[in-house]
XYZ file of N, CA and C in Angstrom:
405
model
N -47.958 81.604 61.158
C -47.787 81.051 60.444
C -48.802 80.065 59.435
N -49.370 80.615 58.323
C -50.814 80.215 57.942
C -50.478 78.650 57.218
N -51.640 77.617 57.734
C -51.687 76.422 57.155
C -52.068 76.151 55.635
N -51.812 75.263 54.827
C -52.438 75.417 53.408
C -53.085 74.056 53.342
N -53.828 73.826 55.091
C -53.942 72.211 54.595
C -55.391 72.279 53.946
N -56.395 73.183 54.337
C -57.641 72.911 53.362
C -57.144 73.177 51.845
N -56.729 73.894 51.532
C -55.979 74.383 50.334
C -55.474 72.883 49.246
N -54.426 72.018 50.270
C -54.030 71.417 49.740
C -54.896 70.446 49.357
N -55.812 70.024 50.202
C -56.907 69.005 50.094
C -58.128 69.443 48.911
N -57.998 70.232 48.922
C -58.726 70.911 47.271
C -57.991 70.559 46.551
N -56.644 70.860 46.471
C -55.868 70.712 45.291
C -55.683 68.896 45.126
N -55.642 68.137 45.924
C -56.042 66.595 45.360
C -56.058 66.446 44.543
N -55.656 65.893 43.015
C -56.301 65.621 42.048
C -57.392 64.670 42.035
N -57.502 63.562 42.752
C -58.984 62.855 42.510
C -59.691 62.905 43.805
N -60.681 62.441 43.634
C -61.987 62.474 44.498
C -61.507 62.057 46.149
N -61.665 63.019 46.935
C -61.747 62.435 48.138
C -62.770 61.384 49.313
N -63.612 61.340 48.006
C -64.809 60.709 48.515
C -65.405 61.203 49.236
N -66.282 60.574 50.280
C -66.680 61.142 51.318
C -66.821 61.642 52.712
N -65.603 61.775 52.752
C -64.650 62.507 53.768
C -65.134 63.727 54.355
N -65.373 63.920 55.369
C -65.850 65.666 56.115
C -64.302 66.147 55.544
N -64.200 67.132 54.466
C -63.503 68.013 54.950
C -62.852 69.181 55.729
N -63.941 69.359 56.011
C -63.821 70.549 57.168
C -63.485 69.693 58.409
N -63.861 68.707 59.015
C -63.563 67.656 60.014
C -61.853 67.508 59.936
N -61.347 66.911 58.878
C -60.666 66.377 57.926
C -59.442 67.743 58.116
N -59.277 69.056 57.598
C -58.536 70.031 57.732
C -58.783 70.216 59.040
N -59.327 70.587 60.151
C -59.792 70.907 61.350
C -58.547 69.992 62.410
N -58.673 68.382 61.781
C -57.744 67.248 62.771
C -56.263 68.051 61.941
N -56.180 67.959 60.947
C -54.662 67.956 60.338
C -54.169 69.214 61.131
N -54.936 70.584 61.424
C -54.144 71.544 62.106
C -54.387 71.706 63.399
N -55.217 70.786 63.917
C -54.829 70.947 65.609
C -53.810 70.048 65.906
N -53.374 69.039 64.946
C -52.673 68.043 65.183
C -51.195 68.712 64.966
N -50.955 69.384 63.909
C -49.835 70.218 64.273
C -49.399 71.284 65.037
N -50.680 71.921 65.406
C -50.481 73.096 66.675
C -50.129 72.436 67.769
N -50.988 71.095 68.057
C -50.603 70.505 69.129
C -49.375 69.932 69.211
N -48.770 69.517 68.234
C -47.080 68.773 68.152
C -45.980 70.024 68.156
N -46.623 71.091 67.946
C -45.352 72.341 68.123
C -45.794 72.994 69.699
N -47.016 72.894 69.940
C -47.285 73.046 71.867
C -46.282 72.080 72.531
N -46.514 70.803 72.552
C -45.872 69.849 73.027
C -44.650 70.155 73.195
N -44.040 70.236 72.016
C -42.412 70.119 71.999
C -41.845 71.205 72.864
N -42.693 72.525 72.770
C -42.482 73.827 73.472
C -42.665 73.542 74.797
N -43.684 73.213 75.207
C -43.963 72.688 76.637
C -42.984 71.928 77.179
N -42.555 70.873 76.220
C -41.436 69.850 76.959
C -40.321 70.645 77.379
N -39.825 71.707 76.356
C -38.527 72.296 76.262
C -38.608 73.441 77.890
N -39.481 74.167 78.116
C -40.164 74.844 78.792
C -40.294 74.279 80.167
N -40.590 73.184 80.226
C -40.468 71.884 81.610
C -38.769 71.721 81.903
N -38.243 71.581 81.071
C -36.961 71.474 81.161
C -36.188 72.715 81.800
N -36.990 73.634 81.554
C -36.123 75.344 81.939
C -36.474 75.496 83.634
N -37.496 74.824 83.801
C -37.907 74.628 85.383
C -37.156 74.330 86.546
N -36.876 75.211 87.383
C -36.072 74.843 88.546
C -36.478 73.731 89.176
N -37.784 73.325 89.172
C -38.096 71.923 89.875
C -37.980 70.820 88.843
N -37.204 70.393 87.813
C -37.339 69.838 86.639
C -37.507 68.076 86.731
N -36.957 67.965 88.010
C -37.534 66.621 88.546
C -38.912 66.327 88.659
N -39.751 67.211 88.919
C -41.107 67.001 89.327
C -41.948 67.360 88.256
N -41.468 67.559 86.799
C -41.841 67.720 85.294
C -41.410 66.253 84.768
N -40.557 65.423 84.620
C -40.237 64.341 83.582
C -41.491 63.732 83.551
N -42.851 63.394 84.076
C -43.502 62.745 83.167
C -44.287 63.552 82.754
N -44.303 64.656 82.877
C -45.158 66.110 81.974
C -43.856 65.768 80.766
N -42.675 65.872 80.779
C -41.917 66.114 79.562
C -41.823 64.867 78.916
N -42.106 63.896 79.327
C -42.226 62.406 78.523
C -43.580 62.418 77.697
N -44.516 62.862 78.766
C -45.997 63.058 77.732
C -46.049 64.000 76.610
N -45.489 65.456 77.101
C -45.341 66.414 75.820
C -44.467 65.543 74.759
N -43.407 64.972 74.894
C -42.703 64.227 73.747
C -43.495 63.274 72.814
N -44.024 62.466 74.116
C -44.696 61.409 73.252
C -46.235 61.866 72.256
N -46.129 62.735 72.899
C -47.791 63.315 71.955
C -47.266 64.273 71.134
N -46.326 64.796 71.016
C -45.908 65.531 69.640
C -45.664 64.705 68.775
N -44.586 63.617 69.088
C -44.664 62.853 68.227
C -45.779 62.201 67.295
N -47.006 61.467 68.199
C -48.032 61.103 67.932
C -48.952 61.920 67.066
N -49.048 63.082 67.539
C -49.555 64.121 66.635
C -48.858 64.655 65.454
N -47.720 64.775 65.470
C -47.185 64.764 64.177
C -46.977 63.646 62.775
N -47.454 62.475 63.399
C -47.720 61.327 62.555
C -49.074 61.256 62.254
N -49.959 61.930 62.871
C -51.268 61.623 62.797
C -51.495 62.438 61.685
N -50.651 63.688 61.669
C -51.059 64.612 61.025
C -50.568 64.464 59.221
N -49.407 63.987 59.239
C -48.793 63.080 58.443
C -49.538 62.138 57.599
N -50.388 61.089 58.389
C -51.030 59.983 57.929
C -52.276 60.714 57.283
N -52.925 61.777 57.798
C -54.029 62.148 57.520
C -53.925 62.711 56.239
N -52.813 63.477 55.871
C -52.751 64.364 55.087
C -51.885 63.483 53.436
N -52.102 62.260 53.420
C -51.901 61.096 52.599
C -53.428 60.348 52.330
N -53.585 60.477 50.762
C -54.846 60.049 50.640
C -54.910 58.793 49.412
N -53.591 58.854 48.741
C -53.479 57.644 47.603
C -53.356 56.302 48.593
N -54.318 55.273 48.178
C -54.434 53.706 48.939
C -54.800 54.129 50.236
N -55.685 54.855 50.470
C -56.100 55.241 51.854
C -56.935 54.201 52.131
N -56.723 53.755 53.800
C -56.662 52.799 54.673
C -57.619 53.059 55.487
N -58.924 53.035 55.907
C -60.003 53.852 56.839
C -59.184 53.015 58.422
N -59.003 51.717 57.862
C -58.876 50.978 59.138
C -57.448 51.822 59.883
N -56.545 51.757 59.112
C -55.293 52.289 59.568
C -55.699 54.002 60.138
N -56.122 54.848 59.435
C -57.131 56.197 59.780
C -57.612 56.040 61.090
N -58.576 55.043 61.474
C -58.875 55.101 62.850
C -58.123 54.399 64.126
N -56.968 53.938 63.702
C -56.287 53.501 64.543
C -55.206 54.456 65.244
N -54.817 54.980 64.062
C -54.000 56.636 64.352
C -54.582 57.582 65.001
N -55.933 58.017 64.391
C -56.436 58.727 65.079
C -57.340 58.562 66.541
N -57.325 57.224 66.860
C -57.767 56.735 68.079
C -56.580 57.087 69.158
N -55.067 56.405 68.752
C -54.158 56.485 69.153
C -53.743 58.202 69.536
N -53.961 58.939 68.667
C -53.478 60.137 68.570
C -54.517 61.169 69.831
N -55.682 60.751 69.928
C -56.685 61.102 70.862
C -56.551 60.660 72.246
N -55.660 59.420 72.580
C -55.659 58.714 73.591
C -54.380 59.762 74.221
N -53.356 59.776 73.320
C -52.316 60.873 73.828
C -52.368 62.151 74.164
N -53.244 62.813 73.375
C -53.789 63.902 73.614
C -54.400 64.116 75.334
N -55.220 63.379 75.408
C -56.009 62.803 76.674
C -54.942 63.176 77.990
N -53.634 62.097 77.382
C -52.909 61.833 78.555
C -52.191 62.981 78.819
N -51.603 63.429 77.444
C -50.660 64.422 78.071
C -51.698 65.831 78.485
N -52.819 66.154 78.147
C -53.357 67.131 78.823
C -53.890 67.299 80.103
N -54.110 65.956 80.399
C -54.036 65.887 82.139
C -53.065 66.023 82.784
N -51.677 65.321 82.089
C -50.497 65.702 83.201
C -50.466 66.946 82.748
N -50.152 67.780 81.970
C -50.284 69.515 81.838
C -51.015 69.838 82.672
N -52.435 69.181 82.695
C -53.179 69.737 83.519
C -53.031 70.168 85.119
N -51.962 69.312 85.491
C -51.730 69.048 86.883
C -50.756 70.333 86.975
N -49.900 70.473 85.895
C -49.037 71.565 86.411
C -48.883 73.144 85.563
N -50.467 73.341 85.567
C -51.034 74.808 85.399
C -50.403 75.931 86.267
N -49.722 75.735 87.233
C -49.035 76.586 87.672
C -47.654 77.238 87.094
N -47.697 76.217 85.910
C -46.833 76.741 84.607
C -47.654 77.240 83.871
N -47.235 78.351 83.017
C -48.432 78.800 82.108
C -48.218 77.979 80.716
N -47.027 77.484 80.602
C -46.878 76.822 79.358
C -47.462 75.743 79.612
N -48.061 74.775 80.827
C -48.458 73.792 80.728
C -50.152 74.132 80.404
N -50.289 74.841 80.740
C -51.622 75.291 80.691
C -52.039 75.789 79.644
N -51.182 75.986 78.406
C -51.375 76.656 77.247
C -51.502 75.006 76.285
N -50.507 74.237 76.911
C -50.427 72.409 75.975
C -51.599 72.009 76.545
N -52.210 71.974 77.846
C -53.340 71.005 78.235
C -54.361 71.588 77.473
N -54.682 72.895 76.833
C -55.291 73.464 76.315
C -55.384 72.731 74.573
N -54.326 72.962 74.284
C -53.824 72.490 72.973
C -54.451 70.784 73.130
N -53.991 69.951 73.893
C -54.244 68.845 73.669
C -55.822 68.244 73.916
N -56.278 69.157 74.770
C -58.224 68.832 74.473
C -58.381 69.493 73.276
N -57.895 70.262 72.503
C -58.584 70.754 70.895
C -57.960 69.654 70.390
N -57.365 69.116 70.316
C -56.677 68.172 69.419
C -57.422 66.713 69.656
N -57.861 66.549 70.485
C -58.306 65.352 70.945
C -59.785 65.131 70.739
N -60.241 66.629 70.961
C -61.808 66.507 70.370
C -61.520 66.621 68.902
N -60.349 67.597 67.908
C -60.590 67.257 66.606
C -60.756 65.504 66.077
N -59.568 65.423 66.672
C -59.520 63.598 66.589
C -60.652 62.714 66.468
N -61.478 63.458 67.514
C -62.540 62.364 68.072
C -63.778 63.005 66.996
N -63.711 64.299 66.835
C -65.014 64.568 65.764
C -64.584 63.823 64.259
N -63.576 63.773 64.214
C -62.888 63.183 62.714
C -63.302 61.389 62.935
N -63.350 60.569 63.608
C -63.438 59.635 64.182
C -65.136 59.483 64.076
N -65.670 60.391 64.439
C -67.695 60.581 64.074
C -67.935 60.250 62.927
N -67.028 60.500 62.243
C -67.779 60.407 60.741
C -67.151 60.326 59.934
N -66.346 59.420 59.957
C -65.632 58.433 59.101
C -66.238 57.003 58.919
N -66.002 57.099 57.510
C -66.844 55.876 56.918
C -66.499 54.425 57.395
């Protein structure tokens, strides 16, 4: 699946201001990738033989997926932009990704958890990178 994040940002009819479009694009893409990965990881955890041991991981996956999806949606909206709201959402997403990445990192004997932990780390980094350049 190819995302048209950069194309959509470029097609926006108004000036996006001084936002770093490369970092914004990367963050939206990482959020969407992380949301999908966390959703798939939660489902895979449900198929593990010792599913009771995976409850916290499943919860972390689902919370992170929801927050990442919401963050991507908020970052994709530019009309009536609110920098304070954007910072709060990005910080929440980075925190959710850290928590989920740490939890999945405890279960790397399951390949899906290792993949998810990495996606969470990548998304956390993208959120923090964008936070670092917001005005």
